[in-house]
Coordinates of C-alpha atoms in Angstrom, one line a residue:
Chain B
M1 CA 31.0 -27.9 -10.0
I2 CA 29.2 -26.1 -7.2
S3 CA 31.7 -25.0 -4.5
V4 CA 32.2 -22.9 -1.6
Q5 CA 35.7 -22.5 -0.3
E6 CA 36.7 -21.3 3.2
I7 CA 33.7 -19.0 3.5
T8 CA 33.0 -17.1 6.8
V9 CA 29.7 -15.4 7.6
C10 CA 29.1 -13.5 10.9
F11 CA 26.2 -11.7 12.3
G12 CA 27.6 -9.4 14.8
E13 CA 29.5 -11.5 17.3
K14 CA 27.8 -14.7 16.1
V15 CA 29.8 -16.8 13.7
V16 CA 27.5 -18.9 11.5
L17 CA 30.0 -20.1 8.8
D18 CA 33.6 -20.4 9.8
H19 CA 36.0 -21.3 6.9
F20 CA 33.3 -23.6 5.7
S21 CA 34.0 -25.6 2.4
L22 CA 31.7 -27.7 0.3
E23 CA 31.8 -29.2 -3.2
L24 CA 28.8 -30.6 -5.0
P25 CA 28.3 -32.0 -8.6
E26 CA 26.2 -29.8 -10.9
K27 CA 23.4 -32.4 -11.2
G28 CA 20.7 -34.1 -9.1
I29 CA 19.1 -33.2 -5.8
T30 CA 21.2 -32.5 -2.7
A31 CA 19.5 -32.3 0.7
L32 CA 21.0 -30.3 3.4
S33 CA 20.0 -31.9 6.6
G34 CA 20.5 -30.6 10.2
P35 CA 19.0 -29.1 13.2
S36 CA 17.1 -25.7 13.1
G37 CA 19.4 -22.8 13.4
C38 CA 22.6 -24.6 12.5
G39 CA 23.2 -22.3 9.4
K40 CA 21.5 -24.2 6.4
T41 CA 19.5 -21.1 5.5
T42 CA 22.6 -18.9 5.6
L43 CA 24.5 -21.4 3.4
L44 CA 21.6 -21.4 0.8
R45 CA 21.6 -17.5 0.9
V46 CA 25.3 -17.4 0.4
L47 CA 24.9 -19.8 -2.7
A48 CA 22.1 -17.6 -4.0
G49 CA 24.3 -14.5 -3.7
L50 CA 21.9 -12.9 -1.3
Q51 CA 24.2 -13.1 1.8
P52 CA 27.6 -11.3 1.6
V53 CA 30.5 -13.4 2.9
Q54 CA 33.3 -11.9 5.1
Q55 CA 35.8 -14.2 3.2
G56 CA 36.0 -17.1 1.0
T57 CA 34.9 -17.8 -2.6
V58 CA 31.6 -19.1 -3.9
T59 CA 31.2 -20.7 -7.4
V60 CA 27.7 -21.6 -8.6
P61 CA 26.0 -21.9 -11.9
Q62 CA 24.5 -18.5 -12.9
P63 CA 21.8 -17.5 -12.2
P64 CA 20.8 -19.4 -9.1
V65 CA 17.1 -19.0 -7.9
M66 CA 16.1 -19.2 -4.3
L67 CA 12.9 -20.3 -2.6
F68 CA 12.8 -18.5 0.7
Q69 CA 12.0 -20.0 4.0
E70 CA 8.9 -17.6 4.1
N71 CA 6.5 -17.7 1.1
R72 CA 6.9 -14.0 0.5
L73 CA 3.7 -13.9 -1.7
L74 CA 2.1 -10.7 -2.7
P75 CA -1.3 -10.5 -1.1
W76 CA -2.6 -8.3 -3.9
R77 CA -1.7 -10.7 -6.7
T78 CA -3.6 -13.8 -7.8
V79 CA -2.1 -17.3 -8.0
E80 CA -1.8 -16.9 -11.7
R81 CA -0.2 -13.5 -11.5
H82 CA 2.5 -14.7 -9.2
I83 CA 3.7 -17.1 -12.0
T84 CA 3.2 -14.6 -14.9
D85 CA 5.1 -12.0 -12.9
V86 CA 8.3 -14.1 -13.0
L87 CA 8.0 -15.3 -16.6
P88 CA 9.3 -13.4 -19.6
K89 CA 6.8 -12.5 -22.3
S90 CA 8.0 -15.3 -24.5
R91 CA 7.2 -17.9 -21.9
R92 CA 3.7 -16.6 -20.7
G93 CA 2.1 -19.7 -22.0
E94 CA 3.8 -21.8 -19.3
V95 CA 1.5 -20.7 -16.4
S96 CA -0.6 -23.9 -16.4
R97 CA 2.6 -26.1 -16.6
W98 CA 4.0 -24.6 -13.4
L99 CA 0.6 -24.6 -11.6
A100 CA 0.3 -28.2 -12.5
L101 CA 3.7 -29.0 -11.1
A102 CA 2.6 -27.6 -7.8
E103 CA -0.9 -29.1 -8.1
L104 CA -2.6 -25.8 -8.0
E105 CA -4.9 -26.2 -11.0
G106 CA -8.2 -24.5 -10.4
E107 CA -6.8 -22.0 -8.0
E108 CA -5.6 -19.5 -10.6
K109 CA -7.9 -16.6 -9.5
Q110 CA -7.4 -17.0 -5.8
F111 CA -5.4 -14.5 -3.8
P112 CA -2.7 -15.7 -1.2
P113 CA -4.8 -15.0 2.0
A114 CA -7.5 -17.5 0.7
L115 CA -4.9 -20.3 0.3
S116 CA -4.1 -22.9 2.9
G117 CA -0.5 -23.0 4.3
G118 CA 0.5 -25.9 2.1
M119 CA -1.1 -24.3 -1.0
G120 CA 0.8 -21.1 -0.3
R121 CA 4.1 -23.0 0.0
R122 CA 3.4 -24.8 -3.3
L123 CA 2.7 -21.5 -5.0
A124 CA 5.9 -20.0 -3.6
L125 CA 7.7 -23.1 -4.9
A126 CA 6.1 -22.9 -8.4
R127 CA 7.0 -19.3 -8.7
A128 CA 10.7 -19.9 -7.8
L129 CA 10.9 -22.7 -10.3
A130 CA 9.0 -20.8 -13.0
C131 CA 11.5 -17.9 -12.6
G132 CA 14.1 -20.3 -14.1
G133 CA 17.8 -20.6 -13.4
K134 CA 20.8 -22.9 -13.6
L135 CA 20.6 -23.9 -9.8
F136 CA 17.6 -24.1 -7.6
L137 CA 18.1 -23.4 -3.9
L138 CA 15.0 -24.5 -2.0
D139 CA 14.8 -23.6 1.7
E140 CA 12.3 -26.0 3.4
P141 CA 10.2 -26.3 0.2
F142 CA 7.7 -28.7 1.5
T143 CA 6.7 -27.2 4.9
G144 CA 2.9 -27.9 5.3
V145 CA 2.9 -30.1 2.2
D146 CA 1.7 -33.7 2.8
A147 CA 4.4 -36.4 2.3
P148 CA 2.8 -38.1 -0.8
R149 CA 2.3 -34.8 -2.7
A150 CA 5.8 -33.7 -1.7
A151 CA 7.2 -36.9 -3.1
R152 CA 5.4 -36.4 -6.4
M153 CA 6.7 -32.8 -6.6
V154 CA 10.3 -33.9 -5.9
E155 CA 10.1 -36.3 -8.9
R156 CA 8.7 -33.5 -11.0
I157 CA 11.5 -31.1 -10.0
R158 CA 14.1 -33.8 -10.8
Q159 CA 12.7 -34.0 -14.3
L160 CA 13.4 -30.3 -14.9
G161 CA 17.1 -31.3 -15.1
V162 CA 18.4 -28.4 -13.1
P163 CA 20.7 -29.1 -10.0
V164 CA 18.8 -28.6 -6.8
I165 CA 20.1 -27.9 -3.2
L166 CA 17.3 -28.0 -0.7
S167 CA 17.1 -28.0 3.1
S168 CA 14.5 -30.2 4.7
H169 CA 13.5 -31.6 8.1
E170 CA 11.1 -34.1 6.6
A171 CA 12.9 -37.6 6.5
E172 CA 10.6 -38.7 3.5
V173 CA 11.8 -35.8 1.4
V174 CA 15.4 -36.3 2.4
A175 CA 15.1 -40.0 1.4
L176 CA 14.1 -39.1 -2.1
C177 CA 17.2 -36.9 -2.7
D178 CA 20.3 -38.1 -4.6
R179 CA 22.7 -37.2 -1.8
V180 CA 22.4 -35.9 1.8
I181 CA 24.8 -33.6 3.5
S182 CA 24.4 -33.7 7.2
L183 CA 25.3 -30.6 9.0
K184 CA 25.4 -29.3 12.6
G185 CA 26.3 -25.9 14.1
P186 CA 26.7 -23.0 14.3
P187 CA 29.3 -22.6 13.1
L188 CA 28.3 -24.9 10.4
V189 CA 30.2 -28.2 10.0
R190 CA 29.7 -31.4 8.1
V191 CA 28.8 -34.3 10.3
Chain J
M1 CA -32.9 -16.5 7.6
T2 CA -32.5 -16.2 3.8
P3 CA -29.5 -14.4 2.2
S4 CA -31.9 -11.7 0.8
T5 CA -33.5 -11.1 4.3
T6 CA -29.8 -10.7 5.7
S7 CA -28.9 -8.2 3.0
R8 CA -32.1 -6.2 3.6
N9 CA -31.4 -6.2 7.3
S10 CA -27.8 -4.9 6.9
T11 CA -29.0 -2.2 4.4
G12 CA -31.7 -1.2 7.0
I13 CA -29.0 -1.0 9.8
K14 CA -26.7 1.1 7.4
I15 CA -29.6 3.6 6.8
L16 CA -30.5 3.7 10.6
R17 CA -26.7 4.4 11.4
A18 CA -26.8 7.4 9.0
V19 CA -30.2 8.6 9.9
I20 CA -30.2 8.4 13.8
P21 CA -27.1 10.5 14.4
L22 CA -28.2 13.1 11.9
A23 CA -31.6 13.3 13.5
F24 CA -30.1 13.6 16.9
W25 CA -27.8 16.5 16.0
L26 CA -30.6 18.3 14.0
G27 CA -32.6 17.9 17.2
V28 CA -29.9 19.3 19.3
W29 CA -29.4 22.2 16.9
Q30 CA -33.1 22.9 16.9
L31 CA -33.3 22.9 20.6
A32 CA -30.2 25.2 20.9
A33 CA -31.7 27.5 18.3
F34 CA -35.0 27.6 20.2
L35 CA -33.2 28.5 23.5
V36 CA -31.1 31.2 21.9
D37 CA -34.3 32.6 20.3
L38 CA -36.0 32.7 23.8
R39 CA -33.0 34.5 25.4
T40 CA -32.7 37.1 22.6
S41 CA -36.5 37.9 22.5
G42 CA -37.0 36.5 18.9
H43 CA -33.6 37.6 17.4
G44 CA -32.2 34.2 17.7
A45 CA -31.6 33.8 13.9
L46 CA -28.9 36.5 14.2
L47 CA -26.8 34.2 16.4
L48 CA -28.1 30.7 15.7
P49 CA -30.7 30.2 13.1
A50 CA -32.9 27.0 13.3
P51 CA -32.3 24.1 10.9
M52 CA -35.5 24.9 9.0
V53 CA -34.5 28.6 8.5
V54 CA -31.2 27.5 7.1
A55 CA -32.9 24.9 4.8
G56 CA -35.3 27.7 3.6
R57 CA -32.4 30.0 2.9
L58 CA -30.6 27.2 1.1
Q59 CA -33.7 26.6 -1.1
V60 CA -33.7 30.3 -2.0
L61 CA -30.1 30.4 -2.9
A62 CA -30.2 27.1 -4.8
V63 CA -32.3 28.6 -7.6
Q64 CA -29.8 31.4 -8.4
P65 CA -27.3 30.6 -11.0
A66 CA -24.6 32.5 -9.0
F67 CA -25.0 29.9 -6.2
W68 CA -24.0 27.0 -8.5
Q69 CA -21.3 29.0 -10.2
A70 CA -19.7 29.9 -6.8
A71 CA -20.0 26.2 -5.7
V72 CA -18.6 24.7 -8.9
V73 CA -15.7 27.2 -9.1
T74 CA -14.8 26.7 -5.4
L75 CA -15.0 22.9 -5.9
G76 CA -12.8 23.2 -8.9
R77 CA -10.2 25.4 -7.3
I78 CA -9.9 23.3 -4.2
F79 CA -9.9 20.0 -5.9
A80 CA -7.2 21.3 -8.4
G81 CA -5.1 22.6 -5.4
F82 CA -5.6 19.3 -3.6
A83 CA -4.7 17.2 -6.6
A84 CA -1.6 19.3 -7.3
G85 CA -0.5 19.1 -3.7
A86 CA -1.2 15.4 -3.4
A87 CA 0.8 14.7 -6.5
A88 CA 3.7 17.0 -5.4
G89 CA 3.7 15.4 -2.0
A90 CA 3.9 11.8 -3.5
V91 CA 6.7 12.7 -5.9
T92 CA 8.6 14.6 -3.2
A93 CA 8.2 11.5 -1.0
A94 CA 9.4 9.2 -3.7
A95 CA 12.4 11.5 -4.3
T96 CA 13.4 11.8 -0.6
S97 CA 13.0 8.1 0.0
A98 CA 15.0 7.1 -3.1
L99 CA 17.8 9.8 -3.1
K100 CA 19.9 10.9 -0.3
G101 CA 20.6 14.3 -1.8
A102 CA 16.9 15.0 -2.4
D103 CA 16.2 14.0 1.2
W104 CA 18.8 16.5 2.5
V105 CA 17.5 19.3 0.2
L106 CA 13.7 18.7 0.3
T107 CA 12.9 17.3 3.7
P108 CA 13.7 20.6 5.6
A109 CA 11.6 22.6 3.1
V110 CA 8.6 20.4 3.4
K111 CA 8.8 20.6 7.3
V112 CA 9.0 24.4 7.0
I113 CA 5.9 24.3 4.8
R114 CA 4.2 22.1 7.4
A115 CA 5.0 24.6 10.2
I116 CA 4.0 27.8 8.4
P117 CA 0.5 28.9 9.6
V118 CA -2.2 28.9 6.9
A119 CA -2.9 32.7 7.4
S120 CA 0.7 33.5 6.6
F121 CA 0.5 31.4 3.4
I122 CA -2.7 33.1 2.3
V123 CA -1.2 36.6 2.7
L124 CA 2.1 35.8 1.1
V125 CA 0.4 33.9 -1.8
L126 CA -2.0 36.8 -2.3
L127 CA 1.0 39.1 -2.7
W128 CA 2.6 36.8 -5.2
A129 CA -0.3 35.2 -7.2
P130 CA -1.4 36.8 -10.5
S131 CA -5.0 37.0 -9.3
A132 CA -7.0 36.3 -6.1
G133 CA -8.6 33.2 -7.8
W134 CA -5.2 31.4 -7.6
V135 CA -4.7 31.8 -3.9
P136 CA -7.2 29.2 -2.7
A137 CA -5.9 26.5 -5.0
I138 CA -2.2 27.2 -4.2
V139 CA -2.9 27.4 -0.4
S140 CA -4.9 24.1 -0.5
G141 CA -2.1 22.5 -2.4
L142 CA 0.6 23.8 0.2
M143 CA -1.6 22.4 3.0
V144 CA -1.9 19.0 1.4
L145 CA 1.8 18.5 0.2
P146 CA 3.3 17.9 3.6
V147 CA 0.6 15.5 4.7
L148 CA 0.9 13.4 1.5
W149 CA 4.8 13.6 1.8
G150 CA 4.6 12.3 5.4
N151 CA 2.2 9.4 4.5
V152 CA 3.9 8.3 1.3
S153 CA 7.4 8.5 2.9
K154 CA 6.0 6.2 5.7
G155 CA 4.4 3.8 3.2
V156 CA 7.8 3.5 1.3
A157 CA 9.7 3.0 4.6
Q158 CA 7.2 0.3 5.7
T159 CA 7.4 -1.6 2.5
D160 CA 8.2 -5.3 3.5
P161 CA 12.0 -5.8 3.0
L162 CA 11.4 -9.5 2.6
L163 CA 9.1 -8.7 -0.5
L164 CA 11.7 -6.4 -1.9
E165 CA 14.4 -9.1 -1.5
A166 CA 12.1 -11.5 -3.2
A167 CA 11.6 -9.0 -6.0
R168 CA 15.4 -8.9 -6.5
A169 CA 15.8 -12.6 -6.3
Y170 CA 13.1 -13.1 -9.0
R171 CA 14.6 -10.5 -11.2
F172 CA 11.7 -8.0 -11.2
G173 CA 13.6 -5.0 -12.3
R174 CA 13.0 -1.5 -11.1
G175 CA 9.7 -0.9 -12.9
K176 CA 8.1 -4.1 -11.9
T177 CA 9.2 -3.8 -8.3
L178 CA 7.7 -0.3 -8.2
R179 CA 4.5 -1.5 -9.8
L180 CA 4.1 -4.9 -8.0
V181 CA 5.6 -4.2 -4.6
Y182 CA 6.0 -0.5 -3.7
L183 CA 2.7 0.9 -5.2
P184 CA 0.3 -1.6 -3.6
S185 CA 2.2 -1.2 -0.3
V186 CA 2.1 2.5 -0.4
L187 CA -1.5 2.9 -1.6
P188 CA -3.3 2.6 1.8
Y189 CA -0.9 5.3 3.2
F190 CA -1.6 7.5 0.2
A191 CA -5.3 6.9 0.6
S192 CA -5.2 7.8 4.2
G193 CA -3.1 10.9 3.4
C194 CA -5.7 12.0 0.8
A195 CA -8.6 11.7 3.2
T196 CA -6.7 13.8 5.8
G197 CA -5.4 16.3 3.1
L198 CA -8.8 16.7 1.6
G199 CA -10.2 18.1 4.8
L200 CA -7.3 20.4 5.3
A201 CA -7.7 21.6 1.5
W202 CA -11.4 22.6 2.1
K203 CA -10.5 24.4 5.4
A204 CA -7.5 26.3 4.0
G205 CA -9.1 26.9 0.5
V206 CA -12.3 28.3 1.9
A207 CA -10.3 30.4 4.5
A208 CA -8.3 31.8 1.6
E209 CA -11.4 32.6 -0.4
V210 CA -12.8 34.5 2.7
L211 CA -9.5 36.6 2.9
C212 CA -8.9 37.0 -0.9
Q213 CA -12.5 37.3 -2.0
P214 CA -12.4 36.1 -5.6
K215 CA -15.4 37.0 -7.7
L216 CA -17.0 33.5 -7.8
A217 CA -16.3 31.7 -4.4
I218 CA -18.1 30.2 -1.5
G219 CA -15.7 32.1 0.8
T220 CA -16.6 35.4 -0.7
Q221 CA -20.2 34.6 -0.1
L222 CA -19.5 33.6 3.5
Y223 CA -17.7 36.9 4.0
R224 CA -20.7 38.8 2.6
A225 CA -23.1 37.0 4.8
K226 CA -20.9 37.9 7.8
I227 CA -20.7 41.7 7.1
T228 CA -24.3 41.9 6.3
L229 CA -25.2 39.8 9.4
E230 CA -27.1 37.3 7.3
T231 CA -26.4 34.4 9.7
P232 CA -28.8 31.9 7.9
D233 CA -26.8 32.5 4.7
L234 CA -23.6 31.9 6.5
F235 CA -25.0 28.6 7.7
A236 CA -26.3 27.7 4.3
W237 CA -23.0 28.3 2.6
T238 CA -21.3 26.3 5.4
A239 CA -23.6 23.5 4.7
V240 CA -22.8 23.6 1.1
V241 CA -19.0 23.4 2.0
I242 CA -19.8 20.3 4.1
V243 CA -21.9 18.6 1.4
L244 CA -19.3 19.2 -1.2
S245 CA -16.5 18.0 1.0
F246 CA -18.5 14.8 1.8
L247 CA -19.2 14.2 -1.8
L248 CA -15.5 14.6 -2.8
E249 CA -14.4 12.3 0.0
Y250 CA -17.0 9.7 -1.1
A251 CA -15.9 9.9 -4.7
M252 CA -12.2 9.5 -3.6
G253 CA -13.1 6.6 -1.4
L254 CA -14.8 4.9 -4.4
L255 CA -11.7 5.6 -6.5
F256 CA -9.4 4.1 -3.9
R257 CA -11.5 1.0 -3.4
R258 CA -11.4 0.5 -7.1
L259 CA -7.6 1.0 -7.3
G260 CA -7.2 -1.6 -4.5
G261 CA -9.9 -3.7 -6.0
S262 CA -7.6 -6.5 -7.0
K263 CA -6.9 -7.1 -3.3
P264 CA -9.0 -9.8 -1.5

């Protein structure tokens, strides 16, 4: 079970999560839906262990892997290198598999500044997935990606068999998920 | 316009951009030398020799083995001092950025080195060094160290925290984070520090040679030219310093372009 119990996160005076609790099964794709700034990213960062909480407990399968809201690509590494950088030596042969998942075949030697917004986003997603983990936390994974392609990628991600929690504004993407948690805030609350 | 014509044009523009300023300043020099010669009734070469006089003197010097020996030894000394200073500056910056204790201990020391006048260093190092030949290298290194320390420290501080967080999230480990995030982020700051440091190393190194007079040295030749009032020689040796400095800077620029070659 993925669970957060009574967690509180504040940034200075601003309370983003106030005794917030949530339980999710360890399977399928869960969409977090809600307006910008309501606290979805903070919740994902808490689940990833990147955001300390003032109080409460967090239980997630280890290790979780986060796709950040920003691509955070290395301008000096090629597309191919971004994938090999996160793969252990024993899995180096998987590069083409992850590039195929993100539909980036043929772009191996490109550098991030030469990629379009959508391609950069798909590379960031491929890198996070390739890194591997027991839980994928994807913050706005399909920003700039066209809806049909996003739908194909959601299906490929589902086939990985790893539980996924994603935040998204795109109704087409949310509709493909197994469950949707509607949120509002801050402080974050379930609707 | 075909691509080859465009390429020829851009090469032509590059050549013109190098030749026109050079010709302009040589013209200014020639005119100034002519005017000084007029005012001193033909003794102008003592104060400001004309470019052709200096070129003639350079031609005479260049056939002497001692000329090349002095040039090579000075180049070696200054480059060795520069390289040691750059390495020490980078290592010190890494230490002061990573360890609070090192920051407390080393930062004031580097700031003191930065504040000490080059002349004080030359005299002090001359007292301590085993031979005069060491002084230019040590002084060059001491001039370069604070510059590289400042630049590399700034580069480390400016490394994108979002990339560092991503490196942690994707389990890069220390070595990989250093190689893939820190080093490429710091390289432009290091290169810029090297360009500044190289100029300082030449100035301080040749000044140290003038004051310490090792046997084979451009600085020693400059000093001899000064005491014998051989102004054309003084200019000729200065020209040698400028050429060597430009060559070293060019070689370093090539090296850094190669190191950063994987960037788009």
